[in-house]
Amino acid sequence: MNKKIALLAGDGIGPEVMAQAVRVLDKVAAKFNHTFAYTEALVGGAAYDVHKEHLPQTTIDICNQSDAVLFGSVGGPVDKQHEEKWANCEAKSILALRKAFSFNINLRQMALFSEISSLSPLRHELLKNGLDIVIFRELIGDVYFGEHTLTEKDGQRFAFDSGSYTEEQIRSIADYAFNVARKRKKQLISVDKANVMAMSKLWRQVVSEVAKNYPDVEYSDMLVDNCAMQIIKNPAQFDVILTSNLFGDILSDELSVLSGSVGMMPSASFSASGLALYEPAGGSAPDIAGKDIANPIAQILSASLMLAYSFNMLDEANAVNNAVKQTIIDGYRTGDIMTNSTHEIKVGTTEFTNQVINRL
Ligand code: NAD
């Protein structure tokens, strides 16, 4: 197969880990007889240096001409956020991309390998078989896109937020999530607050209607407060979680902590147009940029999600996932996932990827 991939490496560790993901993709192409054509495009502070804007039209055009977008990360050091180059860099890059391509569905994949379970804040007994959870978060509805008012009323400060969902917005992500659940353990838990909120009542109605089209998927509903507890008490019960924008924002961060390092979690954003963007869930980590010590796993697994979801290359994606897993089982670790057990071998970004490629 021939595929065109837009590479938006961005800032900080973005270019370093992107280079490693490309090396892995090159190995996949050679092994499975595919051709991947890459086009690099600027985004974030790197784009600002050249174009004085964070998401230039040339970058949007390159994404439009590609079969998928592989994104690194954007943003500058915390103490430089006041500079024009870095101020709201994430919003001007990522939110602008979401808007430009109407990405309405976000997926984050949390995989915790049992070999590094001691990095997780949870007890080992809860994690002894590892974890593999996918969370779907709706991206364009809910309170993030409503009215926000902070004012005074009747002599005291008063705040008001509004949010909304249409049934079509809910149906679109529910369909996507059930399809993915069908290809995994055939189990989906939809999370809402239907005992209080109208948006959640509609959410539950529409999700249960969509569920009827997927009788092979075991579906249940869970209230968000209970879900937040269950993720800590018994995370292994989850396979696919489906939820709205606000709840997804919070629960996906809760899940990311369980995986031991922010450098482990890949994510994907999908739109009705079919174009998808794949990126690590973490940021640009300016504190470790340029030192060849960043964990490349989230970027490599983002490329693996791209193989599976955009190119339907399931064997290729599995090969990448297994190579990463085997590298960890064999003891190789970047600094952020060292557990101080005796058989560990500390390596840098490039060497970790060499080991993954050797196992592919
Ligand atoms: P961060 O995720 O960049 O870093 C938090 C901590 O995790 C740091 O100690 C960092 O060294 C570590 N870390 C992150 N990725 C790692 C990796 N792959 N390997 C090893 N360690 C890793 O979050 P932050 O420090 O709050 O933000 C830094 C910049 O990133 C800010 O400008 C922020 O706006 C931006 N940001 C961008 C995105 C994105 O591009 N999607 C997301 C979040 C934050």
mmCIF file of C-alpha atoms and ligand atoms in Angstrom:
data_model
loop_
_atom_site.group_PDB
_atom_site.id
_atom_site.type_symbol
_atom_site.label_atom_id
_atom_site.label_comp_id
_atom_site.label_asym_id
_atom_site.label_seq_id
_atom_site.Cartn_x
_atom_site.Cartn_y
_atom_site.Cartn_z
ATOM 1 C CA MET A 1 0.000 0.000 0.000
ATOM 2 C CA ASN A 2 1.124 3.584 -0.653
ATOM 3 C CA LYS A 3 0.255 6.128 2.034
ATOM 4 C CA LYS A 4 0.967 9.854 2.413
ATOM 5 C CA ILE A 5 1.685 10.960 5.967
ATOM 6 C CA ALA A 6 1.924 14.580 7.153
ATOM 7 C CA LEU A 7 4.551 14.932 9.896
ATOM 8 C CA LEU A 8 3.932 17.863 12.266
ATOM 9 C CA ALA A 9 6.777 17.406 14.758
ATOM 10 C CA GLY A 10 6.330 20.763 16.549
ATOM 11 C CA ASP A 11 8.485 21.840 19.501
ATOM 12 C CA GLY A 12 10.557 20.519 22.414
ATOM 13 C CA ILE A 13 10.895 16.733 22.303
ATOM 14 C CA GLY A 14 8.440 16.608 19.356
ATOM 15 C CA PRO A 15 11.100 16.421 16.590
ATOM 16 C CA GLU A 16 13.207 13.889 18.553
ATOM 17 C CA VAL A 17 10.422 11.403 19.197
ATOM 18 C CA MET A 18 8.912 11.976 15.743
ATOM 19 C CA ALA A 19 12.232 10.949 14.142
ATOM 20 C CA GLN A 20 12.052 7.664 16.080
ATOM 21 C CA ALA A 21 8.443 6.981 15.048
ATOM 22 C CA VAL A 22 9.479 7.498 11.407
ATOM 23 C CA ARG A 23 12.321 4.981 11.806
ATOM 24 C CA VAL A 24 9.796 2.460 13.130
ATOM 25 C CA LEU A 25 7.403 3.209 10.249
ATOM 26 C CA ASP A 26 10.260 2.739 7.765
ATOM 27 C CA LYS A 27 10.928 -0.678 9.249
ATOM 28 C CA VAL A 28 7.204 -1.548 9.011
ATOM 29 C CA ALA A 29 7.182 -0.407 5.355
ATOM 30 C CA ALA A 30 10.190 -2.597 4.534
ATOM 31 C CA LYS A 31 8.864 -5.625 6.404
ATOM 32 C CA PHE A 32 5.286 -5.497 5.084
ATOM 33 C CA ASN A 33 6.044 -4.105 1.627
ATOM 34 C CA HIS A 34 4.381 -0.678 1.929
ATOM 35 C CA THR A 35 5.497 2.775 0.817
ATOM 36 C CA PHE A 36 5.065 5.656 3.230
ATOM 37 C CA ALA A 37 5.667 9.129 1.749
ATOM 38 C CA TYR A 38 6.251 11.749 4.447
ATOM 39 C CA THR A 39 5.747 15.497 4.148
ATOM 40 C CA GLU A 40 7.024 17.616 7.011
ATOM 41 C CA ALA A 41 5.045 20.705 8.037
ATOM 42 C CA LEU A 42 5.603 23.334 10.706
ATOM 43 C CA VAL A 43 3.328 23.843 13.710
ATOM 44 C CA GLY A 44 3.544 25.595 17.095
ATOM 45 C CA GLY A 45 6.576 27.669 18.045
ATOM 46 C CA ALA A 46 8.542 26.162 15.148
ATOM 47 C CA ALA A 47 5.934 27.541 12.715
ATOM 48 C CA TYR A 48 5.866 30.897 14.508
ATOM 49 C CA ASP A 49 9.626 31.320 13.938
ATOM 50 C CA VAL A 50 9.112 31.127 10.173
ATOM 51 C CA HIS A 51 5.548 32.325 9.504
ATOM 52 C CA LYS A 52 4.693 34.412 12.611
ATOM 53 C CA GLU A 53 1.672 32.156 13.112
ATOM 54 C CA HIS A 54 1.271 28.813 14.870
ATOM 55 C CA LEU A 55 -0.800 26.984 12.276
ATOM 56 C CA PRO A 56 0.055 28.358 8.812
ATOM 57 C CA GLN A 57 -2.141 27.633 5.810
ATOM 58 C CA THR A 58 0.699 25.642 4.188
ATOM 59 C CA THR A 59 0.486 23.179 7.092
ATOM 60 C CA ILE A 60 -3.290 22.874 6.737
ATOM 61 C CA ASP A 61 -2.827 22.250 2.997
ATOM 62 C CA ILE A 62 -0.255 19.510 3.607
ATOM 63 C CA CYS A 63 -2.621 17.807 6.094
ATOM 64 C CA ASN A 64 -5.425 18.011 3.535
ATOM 65 C CA GLN A 65 -3.257 16.330 0.912
ATOM 66 C CA SER A 66 -2.280 13.468 3.242
ATOM 67 C CA ASP A 67 -3.906 10.195 4.279
ATOM 68 C CA ALA A 68 -3.155 10.831 7.960
ATOM 69 C CA VAL A 69 -1.437 13.334 10.240
ATOM 70 C CA LEU A 70 1.235 12.345 12.743
ATOM 71 C CA PHE A 71 1.682 15.120 15.303
ATOM 72 C CA GLY A 72 4.474 15.553 17.896
ATOM 73 C CA SER A 73 3.811 18.202 20.508
ATOM 74 C CA VAL A 74 3.894 21.987 20.776
ATOM 75 C CA GLY A 75 4.673 24.586 23.399
ATOM 76 C CA GLY A 76 7.557 26.269 25.149
ATOM 77 C CA PRO A 77 9.022 26.351 28.642
ATOM 78 C CA VAL A 78 6.650 27.294 31.458
ATOM 79 C CA ASP A 79 8.691 30.457 32.293
ATOM 80 C CA LYS A 80 8.461 31.742 28.686
ATOM 81 C CA GLN A 81 4.693 31.530 28.245
ATOM 82 C CA HIS A 82 4.444 35.364 28.163
ATOM 83 C CA GLU A 83 6.484 35.544 24.925
ATOM 84 C CA GLU A 84 4.462 35.983 21.729
ATOM 85 C CA LYS A 85 5.982 32.789 20.316
ATOM 86 C CA TRP A 86 4.760 30.634 23.205
ATOM 87 C CA ALA A 87 1.637 32.466 24.472
ATOM 88 C CA ASN A 88 -1.382 30.145 23.979
ATOM 89 C CA CYS A 89 0.754 28.092 21.614
ATOM 90 C CA GLU A 90 -1.196 24.896 22.314
ATOM 91 C CA ALA A 91 -4.583 26.520 21.719
ATOM 92 C CA LYS A 92 -3.378 28.299 18.584
ATOM 93 C CA SER A 93 -1.991 25.033 17.196
ATOM 94 C CA ILE A 94 -4.015 22.076 18.446
ATOM 95 C CA LEU A 95 -7.400 23.704 19.007
ATOM 96 C CA ALA A 96 -6.967 25.442 15.645
ATOM 97 C CA LEU A 97 -6.243 22.072 13.999
ATOM 98 C CA ARG A 98 -9.303 20.542 15.700
ATOM 99 C CA LYS A 99 -11.380 23.400 14.327
ATOM 100 C CA ALA A 100 -9.839 23.351 10.840
ATOM 101 C CA PHE A 101 -10.580 19.637 10.418
ATOM 102 C CA SER A 102 -13.676 19.349 12.664
ATOM 103 C CA PHE A 103 -12.117 16.608 14.760
ATOM 104 C CA ASN A 104 -15.061 15.575 16.932
ATOM 105 C CA ILE A 105 -13.784 12.322 18.423
ATOM 106 C CA ASN A 106 -10.739 11.842 20.614
ATOM 107 C CA LEU A 107 -9.326 8.477 21.611
ATOM 108 C CA ARG A 108 -6.644 7.883 24.200
ATOM 109 C CA GLN A 109 -5.149 4.479 24.740
ATOM 110 C CA MET A 110 -3.809 3.578 28.158
ATOM 111 C CA ALA A 111 -1.568 0.543 28.174
ATOM 112 C CA LEU A 112 0.257 -0.423 31.335
ATOM 113 C CA PHE A 113 2.701 -3.280 31.003
ATOM 114 C CA SER A 114 2.802 -5.421 34.139
ATOM 115 C CA GLU A 115 6.651 -5.276 33.998
ATOM 116 C CA ILE A 116 6.543 -1.588 34.977
ATOM 117 C CA SER A 117 3.414 -1.675 37.123
ATOM 118 C CA SER A 118 5.376 -0.417 40.148
ATOM 119 C CA LEU A 119 5.456 3.019 38.420
ATOM 120 C CA SER A 120 1.691 3.224 38.709
ATOM 121 C CA PRO A 121 0.222 4.773 41.860
ATOM 122 C CA LEU A 122 -2.067 1.729 42.135
ATOM 123 C CA ARG A 123 -1.200 -1.477 44.009
ATOM 124 C CA HIS A 124 0.420 -4.273 41.994
ATOM 125 C CA GLU A 125 -2.468 -6.737 42.718
ATOM 126 C CA LEU A 126 -4.767 -4.465 40.700
ATOM 127 C CA LEU A 127 -2.358 -4.398 37.766
ATOM 128 C CA LYS A 128 -0.785 -7.842 37.689
ATOM 129 C CA ASN A 129 -2.130 -8.620 34.214
ATOM 130 C CA GLY A 130 -1.334 -5.147 32.873
ATOM 131 C CA LEU A 131 -4.018 -2.751 31.615
ATOM 132 C CA ASP A 132 -5.236 -1.857 28.148
ATOM 133 C CA ILE A 133 -8.038 0.721 28.158
ATOM 134 C CA VAL A 134 -9.330 2.975 25.408
ATOM 135 C CA ILE A 135 -11.289 6.115 26.294
ATOM 136 C CA PHE A 136 -13.398 7.972 23.732
ATOM 137 C CA ARG A 137 -14.015 11.645 24.455
ATOM 138 C CA GLU A 138 -16.433 13.790 22.417
ATOM 139 C CA LEU A 139 -14.675 17.009 21.390
ATOM 140 C CA ILE A 140 -17.074 19.620 20.023
ATOM 141 C CA GLY A 141 -20.083 19.669 22.367
ATOM 142 C CA ASP A 142 -20.704 20.123 26.118
ATOM 143 C CA VAL A 143 -19.882 23.120 28.316
ATOM 144 C CA TYR A 144 -16.642 23.909 26.453
ATOM 145 C CA PHE A 145 -18.658 25.348 23.585
ATOM 146 C CA GLY A 146 -21.428 27.009 25.588
ATOM 147 C CA GLU A 147 -21.858 30.435 27.157
ATOM 148 C CA HIS A 148 -19.644 31.401 30.107
ATOM 149 C CA THR A 149 -20.655 34.373 32.230
ATOM 150 C CA LEU A 150 -18.980 35.698 35.364
ATOM 151 C CA THR A 151 -20.934 38.693 36.635
ATOM 152 C CA GLU A 152 -22.851 40.135 39.584
ATOM 153 C CA LYS A 153 -26.459 39.469 40.437
ATOM 154 C CA ASP A 154 -28.511 40.589 43.436
ATOM 155 C CA GLY A 155 -25.441 42.112 45.075
ATOM 156 C CA GLN A 156 -23.203 39.052 44.880
ATOM 157 C CA ARG A 157 -20.848 37.466 42.359
ATOM 158 C CA PHE A 158 -22.614 35.078 40.035
ATOM 159 C CA ALA A 159 -21.357 32.541 37.492
ATOM 160 C CA PHE A 160 -23.204 30.817 34.682
ATOM 161 C CA ASP A 161 -22.081 28.196 32.163
ATOM 162 C CA SER A 162 -24.168 26.525 29.518
ATOM 163 C CA GLY A 163 -23.561 23.436 27.419
ATOM 164 C CA SER A 164 -25.384 21.445 24.793
ATOM 165 C CA TYR A 165 -25.439 18.234 22.785
ATOM 166 C CA THR A 166 -27.342 17.308 19.674
ATOM 167 C CA GLU A 167 -28.329 13.690 19.188
ATOM 168 C CA GLU A 168 -26.225 13.619 16.016
ATOM 169 C CA GLN A 169 -23.069 14.634 17.904
ATOM 170 C CA ILE A 170 -23.644 11.783 20.362
ATOM 171 C CA ARG A 171 -24.570 9.231 17.695
ATOM 172 C CA SER A 172 -21.434 10.009 15.682
ATOM 173 C CA ILE A 173 -18.977 9.205 18.498
ATOM 174 C CA ALA A 174 -21.082 6.325 19.859
ATOM 175 C CA ASP A 175 -21.029 4.593 16.480
ATOM 176 C CA TYR A 176 -17.278 5.027 16.254
ATOM 177 C CA ALA A 177 -16.696 3.703 19.775
ATOM 178 C CA PHE A 178 -18.942 0.649 19.334
ATOM 179 C CA ASN A 179 -17.107 -0.201 16.109
ATOM 180 C CA VAL A 180 -13.795 -0.107 17.942
ATOM 181 C CA ALA A 181 -15.228 -2.097 20.879
ATOM 182 C CA ARG A 182 -16.280 -4.747 18.362
ATOM 183 C CA LYS A 183 -12.625 -5.144 17.312
ATOM 184 C CA ARG A 184 -11.388 -5.345 20.928
ATOM 185 C CA LYS A 185 -12.968 -7.239 23.859
ATOM 186 C CA LYS A 186 -16.537 -6.408 22.741
ATOM 187 C CA GLN A 187 -17.248 -4.498 25.922
ATOM 188 C CA LEU A 188 -18.195 -0.792 26.233
ATOM 189 C CA ILE A 189 -19.066 1.336 29.263
ATOM 190 C CA SER A 190 -20.729 4.682 28.580
ATOM 191 C CA VAL A 191 -20.151 7.304 31.275
ATOM 192 C CA ASP A 192 -22.558 10.150 32.060
ATOM 193 C CA LYS A 193 -24.382 11.980 34.844
ATOM 194 C CA ALA A 194 -27.876 11.021 33.720
ATOM 195 C CA ASN A 195 -29.290 11.240 37.253
ATOM 196 C CA VAL A 196 -28.855 15.060 37.092
ATOM 197 C CA MET A 197 -27.984 16.563 33.712
ATOM 198 C CA ALA A 198 -30.213 16.885 30.646
ATOM 199 C CA MET A 199 -27.196 16.521 28.316
ATOM 200 C CA SER A 200 -26.441 13.202 30.013
ATOM 201 C CA LYS A 201 -30.052 12.014 29.793
ATOM 202 C CA LEU A 202 -29.897 12.550 26.023
ATOM 203 C CA TRP A 203 -26.438 10.953 25.947
ATOM 204 C CA ARG A 204 -27.772 7.790 27.600
ATOM 205 C CA GLN A 205 -30.859 7.641 25.349
ATOM 206 C CA VAL A 206 -28.846 7.965 22.139
ATOM 207 C CA VAL A 207 -26.030 5.607 23.213
ATOM 208 C CA SER A 208 -28.559 2.921 24.169
ATOM 209 C CA GLU A 209 -30.232 3.323 20.740
ATOM 210 C CA VAL A 210 -26.866 2.968 18.969
ATOM 211 C CA ALA A 211 -26.048 -0.065 21.149
ATOM 212 C CA LYS A 212 -28.964 -1.968 19.570
ATOM 213 C CA ASN A 213 -26.966 -2.024 16.301
ATOM 214 C CA TYR A 214 -24.099 -3.781 18.099
ATOM 215 C CA PRO A 215 -25.749 -6.713 19.924
ATOM 216 C CA ASP A 216 -22.379 -8.507 20.039
ATOM 217 C CA VAL A 217 -20.919 -5.720 22.251
ATOM 218 C CA GLU A 218 -21.671 -5.930 25.980
ATOM 219 C CA TYR A 219 -22.824 -2.387 26.829
ATOM 220 C CA SER A 220 -23.514 -0.740 30.186
ATOM 221 C CA ASP A 221 -23.845 2.781 31.623
ATOM 222 C CA MET A 222 -21.947 4.172 34.593
ATOM 223 C CA LEU A 223 -22.291 7.478 36.432
ATOM 224 C CA VAL A 224 -19.169 9.600 36.179
ATOM 225 C CA ASP A 225 -18.602 9.842 39.948
ATOM 226 C CA ASN A 226 -18.707 6.052 40.211
ATOM 227 C CA CYS A 227 -16.430 5.722 37.154
ATOM 228 C CA ALA A 228 -13.793 7.977 38.729
ATOM 229 C CA MET A 229 -13.792 5.602 41.745
ATOM 230 C CA GLN A 230 -13.902 2.370 39.733
ATOM 231 C CA ILE A 231 -10.844 3.410 37.658
ATOM 232 C CA ILE A 232 -8.880 3.476 40.913
ATOM 233 C CA LYS A 233 -10.551 0.475 42.603
ATOM 234 C CA ASN A 234 -10.722 -1.975 39.704
ATOM 235 C CA PRO A 235 -9.309 -0.586 36.432
ATOM 236 C CA ALA A 236 -9.157 -4.038 34.794
ATOM 237 C CA GLN A 237 -12.975 -4.010 34.427
ATOM 238 C CA PHE A 238 -12.683 -1.395 31.649
ATOM 239 C CA ASP A 239 -11.933 -1.981 27.982
ATOM 240 C CA VAL A 240 -13.673 0.822 26.027
ATOM 241 C CA ILE A 241 -14.997 3.890 27.869
ATOM 242 C CA LEU A 242 -17.245 6.296 25.942
ATOM 243 C CA THR A 243 -17.960 9.722 27.375
ATOM 244 C CA SER A 244 -18.694 13.385 26.772
ATOM 245 C CA ASN A 245 -16.227 16.265 26.475
ATOM 246 C CA LEU A 246 -15.945 17.457 30.099
ATOM 247 C CA PHE A 247 -16.006 14.010 31.720
ATOM 248 C CA GLY A 248 -13.569 12.708 29.087
ATOM 249 C CA ASP A 249 -11.141 15.531 29.796
ATOM 250 C CA ILE A 250 -10.989 14.585 33.473
ATOM 251 C CA LEU A 251 -11.159 10.776 33.224
ATOM 252 C CA SER A 252 -8.510 10.565 30.477
ATOM 253 C CA ASP A 253 -6.076 12.485 32.683
ATOM 254 C CA GLU A 254 -6.912 10.149 35.577
ATOM 255 C CA LEU A 255 -6.147 7.183 33.310
ATOM 256 C CA SER A 256 -2.902 8.703 32.041
ATOM 257 C CA VAL A 257 -1.512 8.717 35.589
ATOM 258 C CA LEU A 258 -2.085 4.964 35.902
ATOM 259 C CA SER A 259 0.240 4.203 32.993
ATOM 260 C CA GLY A 260 3.306 5.250 34.976
ATOM 261 C CA SER A 261 4.609 7.976 32.633
ATOM 262 C CA VAL A 262 3.009 10.574 30.416
ATOM 263 C CA GLY A 263 5.473 9.392 27.762
ATOM 264 C CA MET A 264 3.489 6.154 27.322
ATOM 265 C CA MET A 265 0.066 7.314 26.157
ATOM 266 C CA PRO A 266 -0.867 7.706 22.479
ATOM 267 C CA SER A 267 -4.010 9.420 21.241
ATOM 268 C CA ALA A 268 -5.998 9.964 18.060
ATOM 269 C CA SER A 269 -8.542 12.508 16.843
ATOM 270 C CA PHE A 270 -11.080 11.568 14.172
ATOM 271 C CA SER A 271 -13.445 13.581 12.007
ATOM 272 C CA ALA A 272 -16.349 12.816 9.728
ATOM 273 C CA SER A 273 -14.123 13.718 6.731
ATOM 274 C CA GLY A 274 -12.053 10.607 7.421
ATOM 275 C CA LEU A 275 -8.819 12.476 8.126
ATOM 276 C CA ALA A 276 -7.329 11.589 11.512
ATOM 277 C CA LEU A 277 -4.525 13.016 13.632
ATOM 278 C CA TYR A 278 -2.321 10.922 15.920
ATOM 279 C CA GLU A 279 -0.256 12.359 18.772
ATOM 280 C CA PRO A 280 1.228 11.571 22.183
ATOM 281 C CA ALA A 281 -1.043 12.632 25.042
ATOM 282 C CA GLY A 282 1.806 14.494 26.791
ATOM 283 C CA GLY A 283 3.363 17.862 26.037
ATOM 284 C CA SER A 284 6.610 19.114 24.517
ATOM 285 C CA ALA A 285 8.648 18.482 27.727
ATOM 286 C CA PRO A 286 11.047 21.429 27.184
ATOM 287 C CA ASP A 287 12.915 20.401 30.359
ATOM 288 C CA ILE A 288 14.316 17.290 28.660
ATOM 289 C CA ALA A 289 14.346 18.387 24.999
ATOM 290 C CA GLY A 290 17.502 17.848 22.943
ATOM 291 C CA LYS A 291 19.056 15.349 25.394
ATOM 292 C CA ASP A 292 18.046 12.054 23.739
ATOM 293 C CA ILE A 293 16.350 10.953 26.966
ATOM 294 C CA ALA A 294 12.637 11.410 26.119
ATOM 295 C CA ASN A 295 10.487 8.296 26.082
ATOM 296 C CA PRO A 296 9.514 7.672 22.427
ATOM 297 C CA ILE A 297 6.795 5.093 23.253
ATOM 298 C CA ALA A 298 3.781 7.450 23.069
ATOM 299 C CA GLN A 299 4.918 8.709 19.651
ATOM 300 C CA ILE A 300 5.650 5.192 18.348
ATOM 301 C CA LEU A 301 2.283 3.927 19.627
ATOM 302 C CA SER A 302 0.589 6.959 18.027
ATOM 303 C CA ALA A 303 2.082 5.790 14.714
ATOM 304 C CA SER A 304 0.755 2.311 15.496
ATOM 305 C CA LEU A 305 -2.754 3.723 16.067
ATOM 306 C CA MET A 306 -2.413 5.432 12.660
ATOM 307 C CA LEU A 307 -1.556 2.102 11.026
ATOM 308 C CA ALA A 308 -4.590 0.447 12.621
ATOM 309 C CA TYR A 309 -7.246 3.156 12.373
ATOM 310 C CA SER A 310 -6.356 5.135 9.234
ATOM 311 C CA PHE A 311 -4.715 2.429 7.110
ATOM 312 C CA ASN A 312 -6.447 -0.693 8.479
ATOM 313 C CA MET A 313 -2.996 -2.317 8.801
ATOM 314 C CA LEU A 314 -3.855 -4.401 11.847
ATOM 315 C CA ASP A 315 -0.994 -6.922 11.595
ATOM 316 C CA GLU A 316 1.477 -4.065 11.196
ATOM 317 C CA ALA A 317 0.070 -2.225 14.230
ATOM 318 C CA ASN A 318 0.186 -5.411 16.305
ATOM 319 C CA ALA A 319 3.787 -5.987 15.253
ATOM 320 C CA VAL A 320 4.748 -2.510 16.489
ATOM 321 C CA ASN A 321 2.833 -2.920 19.773
ATOM 322 C CA ASN A 322 4.414 -6.330 20.398
ATOM 323 C CA ALA A 323 7.906 -4.985 19.628
ATOM 324 C CA VAL A 324 7.436 -2.163 22.166
ATOM 325 C CA LYS A 325 6.094 -4.615 24.748
ATOM 326 C CA GLN A 326 8.946 -7.069 24.171
ATOM 327 C CA THR A 327 11.515 -4.249 24.507
ATOM 328 C CA ILE A 328 10.056 -3.467 27.934
ATOM 329 C CA ILE A 329 9.877 -7.139 28.916
ATOM 330 C CA ASP A 330 13.563 -7.463 27.951
ATOM 331 C CA GLY A 331 14.398 -4.705 30.436
ATOM 332 C CA TYR A 332 15.104 -1.652 28.260
ATOM 333 C CA ARG A 333 13.905 1.614 29.845
ATOM 334 C CA THR A 334 14.150 5.337 29.272
ATOM 335 C CA GLY A 335 14.746 7.244 32.529
ATOM 336 C CA ASP A 336 11.067 8.053 33.151
ATOM 337 C CA ILE A 337 10.104 4.347 33.356
ATOM 338 C CA MET A 338 12.995 3.010 35.434
ATOM 339 C CA THR A 339 11.603 1.070 38.398
ATOM 340 C CA ASN A 340 14.973 0.282 40.041
ATOM 341 C CA SER A 341 14.596 -3.436 39.542
ATOM 342 C CA THR A 342 17.899 -5.190 38.876
ATOM 343 C CA HIS A 343 17.441 -6.439 35.338
ATOM 344 C CA GLU A 344 16.729 -2.975 33.857
ATOM 345 C CA ILE A 345 18.952 -1.385 31.192
ATOM 346 C CA LYS A 346 18.731 2.412 31.041
ATOM 347 C CA VAL A 347 18.849 3.707 27.462
ATOM 348 C CA GLY A 348 18.172 6.934 25.587
ATOM 349 C CA THR A 349 15.484 7.767 23.018
ATOM 350 C CA THR A 350 17.427 6.493 19.994
ATOM 351 C CA GLU A 351 18.703 3.302 21.609
ATOM 352 C CA PHE A 352 15.261 2.397 22.951
ATOM 353 C CA THR A 353 13.941 2.714 19.390
ATOM 354 C CA ASN A 354 16.861 0.628 18.046
ATOM 355 C CA GLN A 355 15.721 -2.143 20.373
ATOM 356 C CA VAL A 356 12.102 -1.812 19.205
ATOM 357 C CA ILE A 357 13.225 -1.963 15.571
ATOM 358 C CA ASN A 358 15.402 -5.036 16.281
ATOM 359 C CA ARG A 359 12.308 -6.800 17.631
ATOM 360 C CA LEU A 360 10.044 -5.844 14.739
HETATM 361 P P1 NAD B 1 4.682 17.931 29.579
HETATM 362 O O1 NAD B 1 3.784 16.764 29.293
HETATM 363 O O2 NAD B 1 5.420 18.485 28.438
HETATM 364 O O3 NAD B 1 5.754 17.513 30.702
HETATM 365 C C1 NAD B 1 5.362 17.104 32.020
HETATM 366 C C2 NAD B 1 6.476 16.242 32.611
HETATM 367 O O4 NAD B 1 6.487 14.975 31.938
HETATM 368 C C3 NAD B 1 7.872 16.848 32.430
HETATM 369 O O5 NAD B 1 8.650 16.552 33.550
HETATM 370 C C4 NAD B 1 8.422 16.119 31.228
HETATM 371 O O6 NAD B 1 9.825 16.019 31.216
HETATM 372 C C5 NAD B 1 7.758 14.762 31.345
HETATM 373 N N1 NAD B 1 7.545 14.142 30.029
HETATM 374 C C6 NAD B 1 6.622 14.494 29.093
HETATM 375 N N2 NAD B 1 6.767 13.730 28.017
HETATM 376 C C7 NAD B 1 7.769 12.882 28.261
HETATM 377 C C8 NAD B 1 8.390 11.854 27.525
HETATM 378 N N3 NAD B 1 7.994 11.528 26.291
HETATM 379 N N4 NAD B 1 9.418 11.178 28.092
HETATM 380 C C9 NAD B 1 9.835 11.457 29.334
HETATM 381 N N5 NAD B 1 9.295 12.434 30.084
HETATM 382 C C10 NAD B 1 8.265 13.131 29.556
HETATM 383 O O7 NAD B 1 3.765 19.027 30.276
HETATM 384 P P2 NAD B 1 4.126 20.521 30.732
HETATM 385 O O8 NAD B 1 5.520 20.581 31.282
HETATM 386 O O9 NAD B 1 2.998 20.924 31.574
HETATM 387 O O10 NAD B 1 4.071 21.389 29.413
HETATM 388 C C11 NAD B 1 5.209 21.716 28.618
HETATM 389 C C12 NAD B 1 4.738 22.388 27.343
HETATM 390 O O11 NAD B 1 3.962 21.445 26.588
HETATM 391 C C13 NAD B 1 3.822 23.594 27.607
HETATM 392 O O12 NAD B 1 4.182 24.611 26.706
HETATM 393 C C14 NAD B 1 2.434 23.048 27.316
HETATM 394 O O13 NAD B 1 1.565 24.054 26.859
HETATM 395 C C15 NAD B 1 2.729 22.057 26.220
HETATM 396 N N6 NAD B 1 1.726 20.980 26.055
HETATM 397 C C16 NAD B 1 1.524 20.581 24.795
HETATM 398 C C17 NAD B 1 0.642 19.523 24.560
HETATM 399 C C18 NAD B 1 0.494 19.052 23.157
HETATM 400 O O14 NAD B 1 1.267 19.424 22.288
HETATM 401 N N7 NAD B 1 -0.485 18.205 22.890
HETATM 402 C C19 NAD B 1 0.004 18.881 25.613
HETATM 403 C C20 NAD B 1 0.266 19.311 26.922
HETATM 404 C C21 NAD B 1 1.152 20.368 27.131
#
